[in-house]
PDB file of C-alpha atoms in Angstrom:
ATOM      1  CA  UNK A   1       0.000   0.000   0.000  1.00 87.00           C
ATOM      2  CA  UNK A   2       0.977   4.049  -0.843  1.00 89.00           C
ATOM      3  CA  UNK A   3       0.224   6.853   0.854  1.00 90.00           C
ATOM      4  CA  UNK A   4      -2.026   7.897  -2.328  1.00 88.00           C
ATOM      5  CA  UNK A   5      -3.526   4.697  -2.065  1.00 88.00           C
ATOM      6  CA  UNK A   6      -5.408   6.796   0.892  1.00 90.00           C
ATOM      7  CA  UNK A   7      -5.235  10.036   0.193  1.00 89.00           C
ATOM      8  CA  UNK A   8      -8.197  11.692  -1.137  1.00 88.00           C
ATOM      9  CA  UNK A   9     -10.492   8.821  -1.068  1.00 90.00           C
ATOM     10  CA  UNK A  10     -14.405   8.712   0.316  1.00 91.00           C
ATOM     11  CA  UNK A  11     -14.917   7.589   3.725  1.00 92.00           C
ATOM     12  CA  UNK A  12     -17.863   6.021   4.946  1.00 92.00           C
ATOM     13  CA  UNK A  13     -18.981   5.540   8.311  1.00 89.00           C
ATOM     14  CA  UNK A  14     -20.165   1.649   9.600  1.00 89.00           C
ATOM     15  CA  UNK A  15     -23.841   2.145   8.322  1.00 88.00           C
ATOM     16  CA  UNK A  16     -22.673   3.362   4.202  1.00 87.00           C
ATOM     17  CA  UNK A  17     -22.930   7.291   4.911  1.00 89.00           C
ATOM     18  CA  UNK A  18     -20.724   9.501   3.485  1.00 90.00           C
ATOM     19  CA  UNK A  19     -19.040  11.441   6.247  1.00 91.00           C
ATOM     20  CA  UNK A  20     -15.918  12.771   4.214  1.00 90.00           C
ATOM     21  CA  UNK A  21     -12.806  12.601   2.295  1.00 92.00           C
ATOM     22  CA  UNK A  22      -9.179  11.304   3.648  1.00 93.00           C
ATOM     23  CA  UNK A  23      -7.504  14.639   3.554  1.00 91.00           C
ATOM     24  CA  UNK A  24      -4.061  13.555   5.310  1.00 91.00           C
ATOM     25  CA  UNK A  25      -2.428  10.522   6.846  1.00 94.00           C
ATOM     26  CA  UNK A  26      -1.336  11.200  10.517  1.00 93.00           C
ATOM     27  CA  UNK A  27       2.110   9.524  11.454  1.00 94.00           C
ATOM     28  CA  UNK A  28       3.920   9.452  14.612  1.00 93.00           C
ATOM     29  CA  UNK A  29       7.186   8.713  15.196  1.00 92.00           C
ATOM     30  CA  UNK A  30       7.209   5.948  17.522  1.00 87.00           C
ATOM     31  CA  UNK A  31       7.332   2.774  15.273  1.00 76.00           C
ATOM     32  CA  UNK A  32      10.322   0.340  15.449  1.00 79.00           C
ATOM     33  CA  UNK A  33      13.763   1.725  15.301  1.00 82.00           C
ATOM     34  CA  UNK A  34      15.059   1.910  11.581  1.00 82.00           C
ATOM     35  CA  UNK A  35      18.294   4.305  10.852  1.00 84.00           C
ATOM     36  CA  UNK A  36      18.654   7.278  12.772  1.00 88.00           C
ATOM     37  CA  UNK A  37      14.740   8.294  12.979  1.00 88.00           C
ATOM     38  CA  UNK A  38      12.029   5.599  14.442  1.00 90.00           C
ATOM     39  CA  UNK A  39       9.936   4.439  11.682  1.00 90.00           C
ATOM     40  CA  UNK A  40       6.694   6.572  11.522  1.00 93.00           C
ATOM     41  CA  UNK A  41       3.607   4.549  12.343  1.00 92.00           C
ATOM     42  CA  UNK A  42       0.278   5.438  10.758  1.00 93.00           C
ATOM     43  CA  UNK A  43      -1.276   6.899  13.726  1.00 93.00           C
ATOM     44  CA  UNK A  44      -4.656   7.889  11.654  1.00 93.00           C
ATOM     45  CA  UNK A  45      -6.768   9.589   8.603  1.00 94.00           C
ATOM     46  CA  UNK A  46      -7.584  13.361   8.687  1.00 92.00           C
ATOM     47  CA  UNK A  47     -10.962  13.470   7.266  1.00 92.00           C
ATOM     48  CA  UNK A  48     -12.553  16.612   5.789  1.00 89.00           C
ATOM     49  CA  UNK A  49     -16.219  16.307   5.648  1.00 88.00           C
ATOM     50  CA  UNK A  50     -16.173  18.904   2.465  1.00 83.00           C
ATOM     51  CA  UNK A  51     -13.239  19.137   0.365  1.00 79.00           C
ATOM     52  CA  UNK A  52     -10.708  16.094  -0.636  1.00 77.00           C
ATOM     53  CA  UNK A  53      -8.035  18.911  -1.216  1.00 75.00           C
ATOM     54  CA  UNK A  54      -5.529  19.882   1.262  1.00 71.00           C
ATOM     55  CA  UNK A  55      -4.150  23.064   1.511  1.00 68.00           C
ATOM     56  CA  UNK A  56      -1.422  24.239   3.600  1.00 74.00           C
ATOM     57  CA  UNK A  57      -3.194  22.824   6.705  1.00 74.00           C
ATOM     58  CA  UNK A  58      -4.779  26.207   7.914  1.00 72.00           C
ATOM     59  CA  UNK A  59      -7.256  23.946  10.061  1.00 70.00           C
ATOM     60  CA  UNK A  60      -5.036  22.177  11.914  1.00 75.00           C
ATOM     61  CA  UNK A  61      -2.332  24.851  12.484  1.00 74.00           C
ATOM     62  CA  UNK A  62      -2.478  27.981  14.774  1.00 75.00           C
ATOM     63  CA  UNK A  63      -1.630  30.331  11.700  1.00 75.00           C
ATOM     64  CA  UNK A  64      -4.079  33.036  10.959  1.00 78.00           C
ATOM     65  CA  UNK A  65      -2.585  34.822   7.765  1.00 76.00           C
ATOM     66  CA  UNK A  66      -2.736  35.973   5.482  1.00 81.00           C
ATOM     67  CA  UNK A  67      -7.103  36.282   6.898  1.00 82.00           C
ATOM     68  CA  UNK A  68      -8.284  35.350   3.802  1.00 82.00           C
ATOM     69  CA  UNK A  69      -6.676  32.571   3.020  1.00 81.00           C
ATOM     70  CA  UNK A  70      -6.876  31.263   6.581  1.00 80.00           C
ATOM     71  CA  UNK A  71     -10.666  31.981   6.641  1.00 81.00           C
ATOM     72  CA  UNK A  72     -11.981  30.483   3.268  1.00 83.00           C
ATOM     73  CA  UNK A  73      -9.591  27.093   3.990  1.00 81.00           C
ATOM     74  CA  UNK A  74     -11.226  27.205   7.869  1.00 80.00           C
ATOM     75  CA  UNK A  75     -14.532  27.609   6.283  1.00 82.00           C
ATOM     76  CA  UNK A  76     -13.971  24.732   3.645  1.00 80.00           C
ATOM     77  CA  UNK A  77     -12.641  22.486   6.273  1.00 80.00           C
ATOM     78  CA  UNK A  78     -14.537  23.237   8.925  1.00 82.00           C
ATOM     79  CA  UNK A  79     -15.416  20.017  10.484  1.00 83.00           C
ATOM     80  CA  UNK A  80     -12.368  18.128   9.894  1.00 87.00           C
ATOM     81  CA  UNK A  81     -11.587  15.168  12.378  1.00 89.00           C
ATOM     82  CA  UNK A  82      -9.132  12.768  13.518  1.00 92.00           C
ATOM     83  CA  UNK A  83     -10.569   9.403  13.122  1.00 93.00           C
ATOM     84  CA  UNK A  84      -7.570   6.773  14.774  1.00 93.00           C
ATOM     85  CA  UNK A  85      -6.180   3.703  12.839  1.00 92.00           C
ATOM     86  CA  UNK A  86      -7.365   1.709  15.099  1.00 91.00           C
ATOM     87  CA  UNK A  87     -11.104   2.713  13.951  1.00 90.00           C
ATOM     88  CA  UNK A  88     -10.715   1.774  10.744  1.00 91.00           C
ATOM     89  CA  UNK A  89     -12.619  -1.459   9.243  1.00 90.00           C
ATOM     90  CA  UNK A  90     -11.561  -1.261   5.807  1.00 88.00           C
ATOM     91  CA  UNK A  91      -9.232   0.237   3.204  1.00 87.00           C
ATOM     92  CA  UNK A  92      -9.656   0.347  -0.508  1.00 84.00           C
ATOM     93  CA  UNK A  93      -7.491  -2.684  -2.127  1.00 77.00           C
ATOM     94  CA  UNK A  94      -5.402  -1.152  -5.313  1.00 69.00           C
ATOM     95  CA  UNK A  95      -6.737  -3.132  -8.954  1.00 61.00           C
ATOM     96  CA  UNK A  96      -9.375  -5.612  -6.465  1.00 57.00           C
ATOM     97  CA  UNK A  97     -12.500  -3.415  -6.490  1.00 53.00           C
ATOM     98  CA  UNK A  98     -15.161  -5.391  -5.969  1.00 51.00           C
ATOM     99  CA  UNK A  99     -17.559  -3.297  -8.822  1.00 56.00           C
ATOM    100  CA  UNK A 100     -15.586  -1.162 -10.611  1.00 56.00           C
ATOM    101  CA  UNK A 101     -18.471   1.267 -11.098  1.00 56.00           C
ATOM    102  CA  UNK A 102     -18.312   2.226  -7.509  1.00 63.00           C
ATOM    103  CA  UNK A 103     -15.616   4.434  -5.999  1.00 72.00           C
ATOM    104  CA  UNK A 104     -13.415   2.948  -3.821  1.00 84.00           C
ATOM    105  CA  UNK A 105     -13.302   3.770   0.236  1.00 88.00           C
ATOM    106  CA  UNK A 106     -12.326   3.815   3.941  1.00 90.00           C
ATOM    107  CA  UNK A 107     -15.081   2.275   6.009  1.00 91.00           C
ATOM    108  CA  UNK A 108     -14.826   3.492   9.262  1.00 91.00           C
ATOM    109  CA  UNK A 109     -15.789   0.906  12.406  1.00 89.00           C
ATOM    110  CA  UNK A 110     -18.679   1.185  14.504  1.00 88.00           C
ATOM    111  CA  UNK A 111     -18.215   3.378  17.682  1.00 86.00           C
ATOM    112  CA  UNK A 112     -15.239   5.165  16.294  1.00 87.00           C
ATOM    113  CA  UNK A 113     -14.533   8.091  17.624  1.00 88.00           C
ATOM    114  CA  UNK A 114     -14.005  11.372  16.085  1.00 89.00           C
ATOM    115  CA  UNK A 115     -10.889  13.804  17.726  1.00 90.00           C
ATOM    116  CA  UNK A 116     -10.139  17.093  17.120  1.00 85.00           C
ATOM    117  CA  UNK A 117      -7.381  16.938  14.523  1.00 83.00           C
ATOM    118  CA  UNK A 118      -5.533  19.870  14.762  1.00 82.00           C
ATOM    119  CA  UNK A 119      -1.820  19.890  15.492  1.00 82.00           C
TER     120      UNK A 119
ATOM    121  CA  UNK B   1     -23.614   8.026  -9.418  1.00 47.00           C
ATOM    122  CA  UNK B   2     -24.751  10.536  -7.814  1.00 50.00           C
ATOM    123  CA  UNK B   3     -23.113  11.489  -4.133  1.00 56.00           C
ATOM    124  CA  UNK B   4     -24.933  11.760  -1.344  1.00 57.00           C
ATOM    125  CA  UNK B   5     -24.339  14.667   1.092  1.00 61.00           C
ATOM    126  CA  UNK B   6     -21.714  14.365   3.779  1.00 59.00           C
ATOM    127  CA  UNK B   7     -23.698  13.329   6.766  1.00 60.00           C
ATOM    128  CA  UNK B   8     -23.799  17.034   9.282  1.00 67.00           C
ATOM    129  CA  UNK B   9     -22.172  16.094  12.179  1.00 69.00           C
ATOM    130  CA  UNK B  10     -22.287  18.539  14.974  1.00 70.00           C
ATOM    131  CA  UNK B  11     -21.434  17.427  18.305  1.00 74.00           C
ATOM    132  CA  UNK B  12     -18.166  17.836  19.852  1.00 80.00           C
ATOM    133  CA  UNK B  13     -14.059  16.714  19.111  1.00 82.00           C
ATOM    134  CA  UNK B  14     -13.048  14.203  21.365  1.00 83.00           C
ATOM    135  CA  UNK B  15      -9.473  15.926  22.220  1.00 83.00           C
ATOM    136  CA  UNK B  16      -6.682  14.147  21.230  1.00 81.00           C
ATOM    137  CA  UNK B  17      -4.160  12.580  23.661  1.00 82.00           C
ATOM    138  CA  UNK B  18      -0.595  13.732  22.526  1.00 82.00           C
ATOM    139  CA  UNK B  19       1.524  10.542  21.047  1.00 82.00           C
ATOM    140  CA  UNK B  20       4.497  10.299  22.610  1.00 84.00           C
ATOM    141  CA  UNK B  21       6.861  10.614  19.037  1.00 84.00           C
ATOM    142  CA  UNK B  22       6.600  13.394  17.157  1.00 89.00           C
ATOM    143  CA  UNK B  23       3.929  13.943  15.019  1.00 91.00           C
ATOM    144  CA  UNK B  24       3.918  14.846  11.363  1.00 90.00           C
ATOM    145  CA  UNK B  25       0.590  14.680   8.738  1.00 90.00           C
ATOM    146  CA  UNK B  26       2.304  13.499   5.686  1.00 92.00           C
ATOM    147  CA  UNK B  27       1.011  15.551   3.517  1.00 90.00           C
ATOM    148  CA  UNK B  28       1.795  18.335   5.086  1.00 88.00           C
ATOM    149  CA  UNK B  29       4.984  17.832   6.264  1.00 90.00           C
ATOM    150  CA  UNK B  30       6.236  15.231   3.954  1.00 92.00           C
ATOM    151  CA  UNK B  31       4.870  14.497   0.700  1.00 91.00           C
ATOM    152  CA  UNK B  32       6.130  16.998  -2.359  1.00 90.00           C
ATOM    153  CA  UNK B  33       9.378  17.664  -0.140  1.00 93.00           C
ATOM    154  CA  UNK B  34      12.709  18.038  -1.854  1.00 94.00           C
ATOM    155  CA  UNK B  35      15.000  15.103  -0.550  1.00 93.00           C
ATOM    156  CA  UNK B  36      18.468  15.635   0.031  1.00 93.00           C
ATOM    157  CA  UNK B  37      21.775  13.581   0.368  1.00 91.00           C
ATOM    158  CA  UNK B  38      24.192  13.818   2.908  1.00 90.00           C
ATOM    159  CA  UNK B  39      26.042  16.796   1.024  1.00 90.00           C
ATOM    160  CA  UNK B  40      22.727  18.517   0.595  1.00 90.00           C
ATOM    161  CA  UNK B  41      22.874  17.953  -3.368  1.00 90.00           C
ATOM    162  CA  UNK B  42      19.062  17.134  -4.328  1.00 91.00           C
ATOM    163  CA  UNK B  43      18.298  13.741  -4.920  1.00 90.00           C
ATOM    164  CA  UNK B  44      14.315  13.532  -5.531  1.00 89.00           C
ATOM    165  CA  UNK B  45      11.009  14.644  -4.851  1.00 91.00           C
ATOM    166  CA  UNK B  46       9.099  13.003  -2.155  1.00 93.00           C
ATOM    167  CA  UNK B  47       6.124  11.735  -3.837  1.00 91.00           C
ATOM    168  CA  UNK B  48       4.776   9.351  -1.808  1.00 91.00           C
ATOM    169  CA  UNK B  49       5.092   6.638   1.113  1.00 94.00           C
ATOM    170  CA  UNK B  50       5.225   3.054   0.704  1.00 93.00           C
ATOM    171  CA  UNK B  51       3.185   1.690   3.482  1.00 92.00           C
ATOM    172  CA  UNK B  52       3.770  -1.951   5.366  1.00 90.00           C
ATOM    173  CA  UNK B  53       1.938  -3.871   8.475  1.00 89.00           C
ATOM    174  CA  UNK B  54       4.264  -4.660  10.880  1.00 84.00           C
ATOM    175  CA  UNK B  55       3.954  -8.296  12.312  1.00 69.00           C
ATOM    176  CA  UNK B  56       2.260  -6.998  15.560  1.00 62.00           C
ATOM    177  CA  UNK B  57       2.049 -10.361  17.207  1.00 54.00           C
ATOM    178  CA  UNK B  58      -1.441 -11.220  16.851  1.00 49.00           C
ATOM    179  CA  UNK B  59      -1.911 -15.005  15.735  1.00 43.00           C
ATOM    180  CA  UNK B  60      -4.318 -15.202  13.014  1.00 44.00           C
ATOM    181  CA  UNK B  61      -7.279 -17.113  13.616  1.00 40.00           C
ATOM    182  CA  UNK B  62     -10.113 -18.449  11.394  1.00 40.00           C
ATOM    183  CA  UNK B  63     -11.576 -14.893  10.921  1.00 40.00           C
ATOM    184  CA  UNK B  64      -7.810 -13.489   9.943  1.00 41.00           C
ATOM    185  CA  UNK B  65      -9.383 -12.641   6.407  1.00 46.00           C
ATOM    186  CA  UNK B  66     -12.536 -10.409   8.188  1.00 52.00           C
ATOM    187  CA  UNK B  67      -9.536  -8.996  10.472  1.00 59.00           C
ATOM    188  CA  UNK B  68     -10.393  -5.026  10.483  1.00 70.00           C
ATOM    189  CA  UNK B  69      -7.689  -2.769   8.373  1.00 72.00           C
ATOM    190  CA  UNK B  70      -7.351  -0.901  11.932  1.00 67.00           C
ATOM    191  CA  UNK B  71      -6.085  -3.661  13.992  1.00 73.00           C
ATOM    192  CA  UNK B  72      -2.573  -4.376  12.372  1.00 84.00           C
ATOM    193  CA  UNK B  73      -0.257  -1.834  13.162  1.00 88.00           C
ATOM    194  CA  UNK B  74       1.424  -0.079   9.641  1.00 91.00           C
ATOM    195  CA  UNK B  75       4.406   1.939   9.323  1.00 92.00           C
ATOM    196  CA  UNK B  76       6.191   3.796   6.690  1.00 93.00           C
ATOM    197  CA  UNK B  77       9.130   1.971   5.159  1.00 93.00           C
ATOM    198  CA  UNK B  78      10.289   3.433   2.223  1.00 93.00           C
ATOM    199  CA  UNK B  79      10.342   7.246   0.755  1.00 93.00           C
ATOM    200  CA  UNK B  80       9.041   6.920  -3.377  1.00 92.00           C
ATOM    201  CA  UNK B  81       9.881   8.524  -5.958  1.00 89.00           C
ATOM    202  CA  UNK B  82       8.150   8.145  -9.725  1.00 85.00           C
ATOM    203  CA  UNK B  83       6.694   9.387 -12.332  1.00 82.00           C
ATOM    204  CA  UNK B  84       3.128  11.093 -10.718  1.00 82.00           C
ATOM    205  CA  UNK B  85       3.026  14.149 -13.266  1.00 83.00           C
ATOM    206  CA  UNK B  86      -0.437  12.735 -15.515  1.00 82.00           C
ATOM    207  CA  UNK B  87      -1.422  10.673 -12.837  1.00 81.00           C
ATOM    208  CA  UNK B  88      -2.095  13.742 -10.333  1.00 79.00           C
ATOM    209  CA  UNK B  89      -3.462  15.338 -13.432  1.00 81.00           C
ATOM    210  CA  UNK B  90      -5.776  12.549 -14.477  1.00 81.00           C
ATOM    211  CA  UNK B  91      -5.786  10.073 -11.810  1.00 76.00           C
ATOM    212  CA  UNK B  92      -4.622   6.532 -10.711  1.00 76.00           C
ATOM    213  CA  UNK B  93      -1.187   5.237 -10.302  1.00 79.00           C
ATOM    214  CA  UNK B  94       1.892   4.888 -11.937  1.00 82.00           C
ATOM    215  CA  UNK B  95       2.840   0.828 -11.840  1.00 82.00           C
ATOM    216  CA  UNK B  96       4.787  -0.305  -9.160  1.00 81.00           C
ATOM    217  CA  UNK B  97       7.715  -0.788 -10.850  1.00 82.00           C
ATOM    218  CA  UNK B  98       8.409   2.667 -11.998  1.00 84.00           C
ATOM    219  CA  UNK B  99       8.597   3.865  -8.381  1.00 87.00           C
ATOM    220  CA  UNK B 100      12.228   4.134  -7.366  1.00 87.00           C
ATOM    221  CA  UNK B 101      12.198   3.702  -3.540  1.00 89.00           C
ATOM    222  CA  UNK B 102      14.692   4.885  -0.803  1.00 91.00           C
ATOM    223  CA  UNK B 103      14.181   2.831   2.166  1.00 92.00           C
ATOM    224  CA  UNK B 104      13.261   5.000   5.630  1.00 92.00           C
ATOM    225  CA  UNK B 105      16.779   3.746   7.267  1.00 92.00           C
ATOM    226  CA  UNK B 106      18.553   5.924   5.107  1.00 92.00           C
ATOM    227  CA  UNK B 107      16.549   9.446   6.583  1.00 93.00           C
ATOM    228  CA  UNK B 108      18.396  11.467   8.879  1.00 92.00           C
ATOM    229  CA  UNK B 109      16.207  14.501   9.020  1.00 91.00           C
ATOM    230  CA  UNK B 110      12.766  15.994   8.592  1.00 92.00           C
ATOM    231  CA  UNK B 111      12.808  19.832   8.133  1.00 90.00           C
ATOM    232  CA  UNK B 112      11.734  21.765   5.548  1.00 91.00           C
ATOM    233  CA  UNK B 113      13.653  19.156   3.249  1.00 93.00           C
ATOM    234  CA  UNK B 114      14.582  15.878   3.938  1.00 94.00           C
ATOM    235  CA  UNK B 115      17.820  15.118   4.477  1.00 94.00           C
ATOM    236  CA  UNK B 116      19.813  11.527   4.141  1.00 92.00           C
ATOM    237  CA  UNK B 117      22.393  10.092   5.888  1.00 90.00           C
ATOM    238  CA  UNK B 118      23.905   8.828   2.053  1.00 89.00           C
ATOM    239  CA  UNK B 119      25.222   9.983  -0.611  1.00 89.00           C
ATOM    240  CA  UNK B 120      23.182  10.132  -3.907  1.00 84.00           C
ATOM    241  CA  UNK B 121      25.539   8.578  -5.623  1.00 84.00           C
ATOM    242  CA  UNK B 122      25.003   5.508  -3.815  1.00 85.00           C
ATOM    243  CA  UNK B 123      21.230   5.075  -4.342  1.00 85.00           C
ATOM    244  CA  UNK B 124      19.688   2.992  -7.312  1.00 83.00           C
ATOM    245  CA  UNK B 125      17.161   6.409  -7.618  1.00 82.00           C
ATOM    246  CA  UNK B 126      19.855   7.932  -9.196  1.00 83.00           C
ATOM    247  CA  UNK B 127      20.796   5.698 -11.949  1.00 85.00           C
ATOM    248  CA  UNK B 128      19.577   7.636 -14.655  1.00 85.00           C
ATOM    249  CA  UNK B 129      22.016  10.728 -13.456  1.00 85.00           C
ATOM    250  CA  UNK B 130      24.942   8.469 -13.425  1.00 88.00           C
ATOM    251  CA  UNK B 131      24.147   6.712 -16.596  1.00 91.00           C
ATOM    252  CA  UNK B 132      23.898   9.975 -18.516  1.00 91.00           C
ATOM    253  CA  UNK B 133      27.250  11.231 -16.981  1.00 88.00           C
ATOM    254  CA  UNK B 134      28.911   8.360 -18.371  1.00 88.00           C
ATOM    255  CA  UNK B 135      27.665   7.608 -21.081  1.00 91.00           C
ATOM    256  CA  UNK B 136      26.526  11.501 -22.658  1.00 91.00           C
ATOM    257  CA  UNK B 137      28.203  14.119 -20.766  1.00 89.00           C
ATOM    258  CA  UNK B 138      31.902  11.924 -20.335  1.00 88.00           C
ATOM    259  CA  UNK B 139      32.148  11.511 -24.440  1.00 89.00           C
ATOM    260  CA  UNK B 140      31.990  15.658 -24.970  1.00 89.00           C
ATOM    261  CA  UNK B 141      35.430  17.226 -25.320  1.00 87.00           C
ATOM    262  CA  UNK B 142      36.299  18.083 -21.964  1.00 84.00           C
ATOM    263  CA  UNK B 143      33.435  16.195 -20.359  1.00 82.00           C
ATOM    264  CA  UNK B 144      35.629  14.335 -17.635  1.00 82.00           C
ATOM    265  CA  UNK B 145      37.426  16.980 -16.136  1.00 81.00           C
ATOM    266  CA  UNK B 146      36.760  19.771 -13.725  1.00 78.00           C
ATOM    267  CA  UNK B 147      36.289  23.064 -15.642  1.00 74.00           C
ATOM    268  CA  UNK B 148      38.381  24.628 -13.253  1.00 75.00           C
ATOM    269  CA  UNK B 149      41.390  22.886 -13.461  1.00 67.00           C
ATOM    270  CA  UNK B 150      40.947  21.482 -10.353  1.00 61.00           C
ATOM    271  CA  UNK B 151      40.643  18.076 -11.772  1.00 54.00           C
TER     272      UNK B 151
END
């Protein structure tokens, strides 16, 4: 699996709704020791319920300018969560789509939880 | 097919307990980066992550194929590198094997580049660069010396 393999793709909550797009992958570096730096370990999917684009990360950031910028991406984004790996049921399988007609997605498991994703 | 509305969800973030590694989004912090060799002579774009499952332990039982995507633990092991020009214009995925991979052992740094702890020179992602100094550049008068003099 790729990161792009991820990004940008529907996610669906346990009962089939739409409740976004995977906007960014969040890693932490605590995974195994590998070189200098510990590997990073997918810690989660940021999920914007609007927009699959990313920009900048105004809405998980502190920064506030330029205002215009900051306030139309807050505004696009607002709503964006943190759903953990742990909550996820399913990921989309590159080339094994089960009907090609439908788009692929994340299904999220039931009881996930959704945290505040900013940074 | 037409998509149904995001469902409105209005109640409140859960906050989120601080890992205890640092924490980067990979878009944001990662992805699109300019990597770097250990004398800060470019190497590649970082265009995206190869992600594995770590063996996490758990012994795989008789619903191992039903096992959620959540429950094994995955970690980045390789920064890629490939050709994603028309497929970020027009979508899917370049084929694996045009993806020219630099495992995560060799990073030394994450900043506002990132940064190895080898030399280009002695990565497979930068065969192409070698092949054309030896083979173009080394057959022009004067090709296999330093301008300079130095060489």
């Amino acid at each position: 699996m790729i990161a792009s393999d991820l990004l940008d793709v529907p996610v669906l909550d346990a009962d089939g709704t739409h409740v976004g797009f995977v906007v960014d992958l969040r890693l932490v570096l605590d995974g195994p020791p590998d070189g200098p730096l510990a590997r990073p370990r997918l810690h989660g999917l940021v999920v914007s319920p609007r927009s699959r684009s990313s920009f900048l990360g105004f809405e998980r950031s502190a920064v506030r300018a330029p205002w215009p910028v900051a306030h139309l991406v807050r505004r696009r984004h607002r709503g964006t969560f943190l759903v953990h790996w742990s909550d996820v049921a399913s990921v989309p399988t590159p080339g094994e789509a089960a009907d090609p007609r439908q788009e692929a997605a994340v299904v999220l498991a039931r009881g996930m939880t959704r945290y505040d994703a900013r940074l | 097919m037409r998509r149904r509305r995001p469902e409105r969800w209005s109640g409140p973030l859960a906050p989120e307990p601080r890992p205890a590694g640092r924490v980067l989004d990979a878009r944001l912090h990662l992805l699109d980066r300019q990597v770097l060799d250990d004398d800060e002579v470019p190497v590649c774009t970082l265009d995206d992550l190869e992600l594995e499952p770590v063996d996490d332990g758990a012994t795989p039982g008789p619903h191992a194929g039903t096992r959620p995507a959540g429950a094994a633990t995955v970690v980045v092991t390789a920064l890629l590198s490939g050709p994603v020009l028309r497929t970020r214009i027009f979508g899917g995925r370049p084929p694996s094997s045009r993806w020219q991979s630099v495992a995560w052992r060799h990073v030394r740094d994450l900043g506002t580049a990132v940064r190895l702890g080898v030399r280009g020179d002695d990565l497979d992602l930068t065969w192409p660069e070698r092949w054309t100094r030896d083979h173009v550049v080394g057959r022009l008068p004067g090709g296999r010396h330093d301008p300079e003099g130095r060489s």
